[in-house]
Amino acid sequence: MGIGSSYGITSQTGNNIVDLGITMYYDPAYNICYPKSGAVIQDINNRIDATLSAEEGDGMWVNTNQGIFAFSGDSERITLDSVASNNTGEFSWCIWVKNTGGSYGSDYAILSAGSGVTNDGSLYFDAGTGAWSVKFEDSGAGDMDTGNICTVNNWYHIAVVSKIVEETSGTKYLYVNGVEKTSTEWEAADYDWTRIGETEGGYNDWIGNIGPIIFYKGKALTAGDVLQNFNAQKDRFGV
């Protein structure tokens, strides 16, 4: 279906999501996350706009898993409100992803902070042998890399958490399916996330599906919080 249509889905599973501190929450299981006008969607909590772009006219959502965003790898993306998505210090975000047709030898952008996947603050599937790794770029603090654990046609819940330990430093954590996979020490950094599913330069297009996307500003989720968010929707995604 093309942009501007709707499946009319009105509800979802996963009402036990940690809600304190949410800045933006996009979930295509809700009507508000289908285009309200043209290609504009709004987040569930604060009505912050984001824009769907499908340059070839392909539909950007399907009604499986109670509603998910669909990416064919041909210039589709979700463009975020840059002010709302900008984060310094403590933040968290969670996202469900499934790559359905990519090559293990290629990189695929999940959340972009610049023109390429190697820009600081970018999260992506990194090329591997027989599987992808989940990688978060940060040249100042050190990259976070899970190793090759993600395979085609499987859903994964990915969370990045930034926790302040001292005034200008702390620890970042990377979780997959509710389990901490790696962490790194950091100094204060300012990330301005711009796109989901493609880099700002129009590269490394995601192929497959993306489900709920949740941003927290000024809140570092605990390990228990991340697991709660994973458990709240794992049945929806068959994990």
Tab-separated table of C-alpha atoms in Angstrom:
chain	number	residue	atom	x	y	z
A	1	MET	CA	0.000	0.000	0.000
A	2	GLY	CA	1.236	3.501	-0.747
A	3	ILE	CA	1.741	6.430	1.564
A	4	GLY	CA	-1.580	7.921	2.598
A	5	SER	CA	-3.403	4.610	3.025
A	6	SER	CA	-4.154	2.931	6.354
A	7	TYR	CA	-5.010	-0.481	7.623
A	8	GLY	CA	-6.958	1.117	10.463
A	9	ILE	CA	-5.189	-0.836	13.206
A	10	THR	CA	-6.129	0.677	16.541
A	11	SER	CA	-4.423	-1.390	19.218
A	12	GLN	CA	-1.330	-3.415	19.972
A	13	THR	CA	0.162	-5.725	22.521
A	14	GLY	CA	2.834	-4.381	24.827
A	15	ASN	CA	1.038	-2.048	27.221
A	16	ASN	CA	3.754	-2.636	29.831
A	17	ILE	CA	6.321	-0.461	28.070
A	18	VAL	CA	8.347	1.737	30.457
A	19	ASP	CA	6.762	5.129	29.761
A	20	LEU	CA	8.523	7.562	32.115
A	21	GLY	CA	10.906	9.767	30.129
A	22	ILE	CA	9.626	8.916	26.635
A	23	THR	CA	10.294	11.724	24.160
A	24	MET	CA	9.116	9.999	20.983
A	25	TYR	CA	7.305	6.689	20.472
A	26	TYR	CA	6.423	5.563	16.941
A	27	ASP	CA	4.499	2.326	16.527
A	28	PRO	CA	2.580	1.507	13.334
A	29	ALA	CA	0.132	-0.567	15.376
A	30	TYR	CA	-1.494	2.783	16.246
A	31	ASN	CA	-3.505	4.861	13.793
A	32	ILE	CA	-1.555	7.993	14.728
A	33	CYS	CA	1.577	6.374	13.314
A	34	TYR	CA	-0.012	6.072	9.917
A	35	PRO	CA	0.177	9.246	7.812
A	36	LYS	CA	-2.261	11.851	9.096
A	37	SER	CA	-1.543	14.025	6.059
A	38	GLY	CA	0.592	12.928	3.143
A	39	ALA	CA	3.577	11.118	4.581
A	40	VAL	CA	3.596	12.654	8.084
A	41	ILE	CA	3.183	10.471	11.159
A	42	GLN	CA	3.059	11.485	14.814
A	43	ASP	CA	4.497	9.866	17.891
A	44	ILE	CA	2.091	8.387	20.424
A	45	ASN	CA	3.081	10.396	23.496
A	46	ASN	CA	3.894	13.955	22.416
A	47	ARG	CA	2.512	14.257	18.863
A	48	ILE	CA	5.966	14.982	17.408
A	49	ASP	CA	6.020	14.693	13.621
A	50	ALA	CA	8.205	12.377	11.579
A	51	THR	CA	8.120	11.921	7.816
A	52	LEU	CA	7.928	8.727	5.779
A	53	SER	CA	9.667	8.792	2.418
A	54	ALA	CA	9.261	6.165	-0.292
A	55	GLU	CA	10.699	7.689	-3.451
A	56	GLU	CA	9.578	4.838	-5.651
A	57	GLY	CA	6.022	4.919	-4.319
A	58	ASP	CA	6.345	1.668	-2.391
A	59	GLY	CA	4.227	1.199	0.699
A	60	MET	CA	6.053	1.734	3.966
A	61	TRP	CA	3.959	-0.451	6.224
A	62	VAL	CA	2.191	-3.780	6.326
A	63	ASN	CA	-0.342	-5.170	8.781
A	64	THR	CA	1.628	-8.216	9.940
A	65	ASN	CA	2.759	-8.236	13.590
A	66	GLN	CA	-0.162	-5.847	14.235
A	67	GLY	CA	1.479	-3.229	11.999
A	68	ILE	CA	5.120	-2.649	11.022
A	69	PHE	CA	7.106	-0.276	8.834
A	70	ALA	CA	8.373	-1.856	5.589
A	71	PHE	CA	11.606	-0.946	3.802
A	72	SER	CA	12.475	-2.358	0.351
A	73	GLY	CA	16.039	-1.001	0.326
A	74	ASP	CA	15.159	1.610	-2.299
A	75	SER	CA	15.537	5.019	-0.594
A	76	GLU	CA	12.837	4.521	2.051
A	77	ARG	CA	13.415	6.211	5.377
A	78	ILE	CA	11.767	7.850	8.357
A	79	THR	CA	13.036	11.400	8.901
A	80	LEU	CA	13.013	12.499	12.539
A	81	ASP	CA	12.422	15.858	14.177
A	82	SER	CA	16.056	16.895	14.780
A	83	VAL	CA	15.353	18.844	17.991
A	84	ALA	CA	13.394	16.040	19.626
A	85	SER	CA	15.906	13.368	18.631
A	86	ASN	CA	18.988	15.316	19.764
A	87	ASN	CA	20.511	13.837	22.910
A	88	THR	CA	23.397	14.667	25.215
A	89	GLY	CA	24.223	12.801	28.410
A	90	GLU	CA	21.607	10.310	29.592
A	91	PHE	CA	19.286	8.823	27.003
A	92	SER	CA	17.856	5.478	25.933
A	93	TRP	CA	16.104	4.114	22.920
A	94	CYS	CA	14.617	0.818	21.871
A	95	ILE	CA	13.741	-0.460	18.409
A	96	TRP	CA	12.467	-3.705	16.857
A	97	VAL	CA	14.106	-4.653	13.520
A	98	LYS	CA	14.098	-7.497	11.000
A	99	ASN	CA	16.264	-7.652	7.872
A	100	THR	CA	14.526	-9.740	5.228
A	101	GLY	CA	16.731	-9.624	2.144
A	102	GLY	CA	20.139	-8.186	2.843
A	103	SER	CA	23.594	-9.636	2.267
A	104	TYR	CA	25.758	-10.510	5.257
A	105	GLY	CA	28.585	-8.764	3.428
A	106	SER	CA	26.864	-5.356	3.522
A	107	ASP	CA	26.011	-2.735	6.173
A	108	TYR	CA	22.411	-1.641	6.833
A	109	ALA	CA	21.459	1.570	8.641
A	110	ILE	CA	19.002	1.376	11.533
A	111	LEU	CA	19.421	4.820	13.114
A	112	SER	CA	21.531	7.419	11.334
A	113	ALA	CA	23.362	10.395	12.814
A	114	GLY	CA	25.013	11.575	9.602
A	115	SER	CA	25.954	10.862	6.000
A	116	GLY	CA	27.282	7.336	6.601
A	117	VAL	CA	26.910	4.449	9.034
A	118	THR	CA	30.309	5.251	10.525
A	119	ASN	CA	29.190	8.674	11.807
A	120	ASP	CA	29.218	8.949	15.606
A	121	GLY	CA	25.880	7.975	17.089
A	122	SER	CA	24.821	5.700	14.224
A	123	LEU	CA	23.411	2.218	14.864
A	124	TYR	CA	23.485	-0.398	12.126
A	125	PHE	CA	23.853	-4.018	11.105
A	126	ASP	CA	27.565	-4.402	10.369
A	127	ALA	CA	28.824	-6.740	7.647
A	128	GLY	CA	29.922	-10.138	8.908
A	129	THR	CA	30.403	-13.757	7.904
A	130	GLY	CA	27.206	-15.786	8.127
A	131	ALA	CA	25.492	-13.118	10.231
A	132	TRP	CA	25.518	-9.405	11.043
A	133	SER	CA	26.778	-7.738	14.180
A	134	VAL	CA	24.894	-4.842	15.778
A	135	LYS	CA	27.211	-1.851	15.932
A	136	PHE	CA	26.975	1.589	17.559
A	137	GLU	CA	29.559	4.092	16.326
A	138	ASP	CA	31.370	6.467	18.702
A	139	SER	CA	34.910	7.487	17.771
A	140	GLY	CA	35.441	9.309	21.057
A	141	ALA	CA	34.240	6.638	23.464
A	142	GLY	CA	34.845	3.530	21.406
A	143	ASP	CA	32.426	1.616	19.219
A	144	MET	CA	30.067	-0.997	20.631
A	145	ASP	CA	29.926	-4.203	18.595
A	146	THR	CA	27.994	-7.360	19.497
A	147	GLY	CA	29.821	-9.706	17.151
A	148	ASN	CA	27.984	-11.680	14.450
A	149	ILE	CA	24.676	-12.645	16.071
A	150	CYS	CA	21.846	-11.399	13.798
A	151	THR	CA	20.518	-13.407	10.870
A	152	VAL	CA	18.057	-12.770	8.053
A	153	ASN	CA	14.283	-12.990	8.628
A	154	ASN	CA	14.497	-12.819	12.426
A	155	TRP	CA	13.185	-10.064	14.705
A	156	TYR	CA	15.535	-8.378	17.179
A	157	HIS	CA	14.861	-5.886	19.948
A	158	ILE	CA	17.832	-3.507	20.150
A	159	ALA	CA	18.395	-0.982	22.928
A	160	VAL	CA	21.113	1.621	23.447
A	161	VAL	CA	21.410	3.186	26.902
A	162	SER	CA	23.640	6.086	27.932
A	163	LYS	CA	24.115	6.517	31.692
A	164	ILE	CA	25.933	9.399	33.409
A	165	VAL	CA	28.434	8.251	36.047
A	166	GLU	CA	30.152	11.600	36.584
A	167	GLU	CA	29.227	15.080	35.369
A	168	THR	CA	30.600	14.695	31.844
A	169	SER	CA	31.283	10.980	31.565
A	170	GLY	CA	29.523	7.671	31.915
A	171	THR	CA	28.808	4.321	30.295
A	172	LYS	CA	26.912	3.287	27.175
A	173	TYR	CA	25.268	-0.123	26.926
A	174	LEU	CA	24.065	-2.116	23.922
A	175	TYR	CA	21.331	-4.746	24.429
A	176	VAL	CA	19.859	-7.311	22.053
A	177	ASN	CA	16.618	-9.097	22.994
A	178	GLY	CA	16.787	-7.816	26.551
A	179	VAL	CA	20.358	-8.995	27.196
A	180	GLU	CA	23.366	-6.679	27.578
A	181	LYS	CA	25.902	-7.557	24.879
A	182	THR	CA	28.585	-4.891	25.291
A	183	SER	CA	29.328	-1.510	26.871
A	184	THR	CA	31.866	1.313	26.660
A	185	GLU	CA	32.968	4.301	28.732
A	186	TRP	CA	32.206	7.696	27.248
A	187	GLU	CA	32.628	11.441	27.557
A	188	ALA	CA	29.763	13.826	26.837
A	189	ALA	CA	28.691	13.676	23.186
A	190	ASP	CA	25.894	15.367	21.267
A	191	TYR	CA	24.008	13.063	18.879
A	192	ASP	CA	21.566	14.515	16.380
A	193	TRP	CA	19.750	11.506	14.926
A	194	THR	CA	18.152	12.308	11.615
A	195	ARG	CA	16.892	9.178	9.887
A	196	ILE	CA	15.719	5.646	10.480
A	197	GLY	CA	16.445	3.051	7.791
A	198	GLU	CA	18.906	5.099	5.749
A	199	THR	CA	21.876	7.413	6.304
A	200	GLU	CA	21.568	11.154	5.799
A	201	GLY	CA	23.675	10.759	2.677
A	202	GLY	CA	21.180	8.250	1.238
A	203	TYR	CA	23.269	5.117	1.777
A	204	ASN	CA	23.061	1.711	3.476
A	205	ASP	CA	19.281	1.438	3.008
A	206	TRP	CA	17.514	-0.957	5.373
A	207	ILE	CA	15.884	-3.989	3.754
A	208	GLY	CA	13.034	-5.475	5.751
A	209	ASN	CA	10.893	-4.293	8.625
A	210	ILE	CA	11.058	-1.982	11.614
A	211	GLY	CA	8.552	-2.083	14.455
A	212	PRO	CA	8.129	0.195	17.486
A	213	ILE	CA	10.726	2.954	17.932
A	214	ILE	CA	11.042	4.557	21.379
A	215	PHE	CA	13.295	7.472	22.406
A	216	TYR	CA	13.906	8.461	26.030
A	217	LYS	CA	15.630	11.764	26.801
A	218	GLY	CA	17.271	12.313	30.189
A	219	LYS	CA	16.598	8.710	31.222
A	220	ALA	CA	18.980	5.757	31.322
A	221	LEU	CA	16.925	2.578	31.307
A	222	THR	CA	18.058	-0.058	33.777
A	223	ALA	CA	18.730	-3.616	32.667
A	224	GLY	CA	15.335	-4.486	34.144
A	225	ASP	CA	13.655	-1.701	32.155
A	226	VAL	CA	15.168	-2.941	28.884
A	227	LEU	CA	14.061	-6.486	29.638
A	228	GLN	CA	10.562	-5.212	30.500
A	229	ASN	CA	10.292	-3.449	27.135
A	230	PHE	CA	11.491	-6.577	25.333
A	231	ASN	CA	9.080	-8.859	27.196
A	232	ALA	CA	6.184	-6.469	26.604
A	233	GLN	CA	6.219	-7.097	22.837
A	234	LYS	CA	8.196	-10.280	22.226
A	235	ASP	CA	5.052	-12.317	21.598
A	236	ARG	CA	3.954	-9.812	18.975
A	237	PHE	CA	7.182	-10.487	17.056
A	238	GLY	CA	7.395	-14.213	17.728
A	239	VAL	CA	10.632	-14.049	19.705
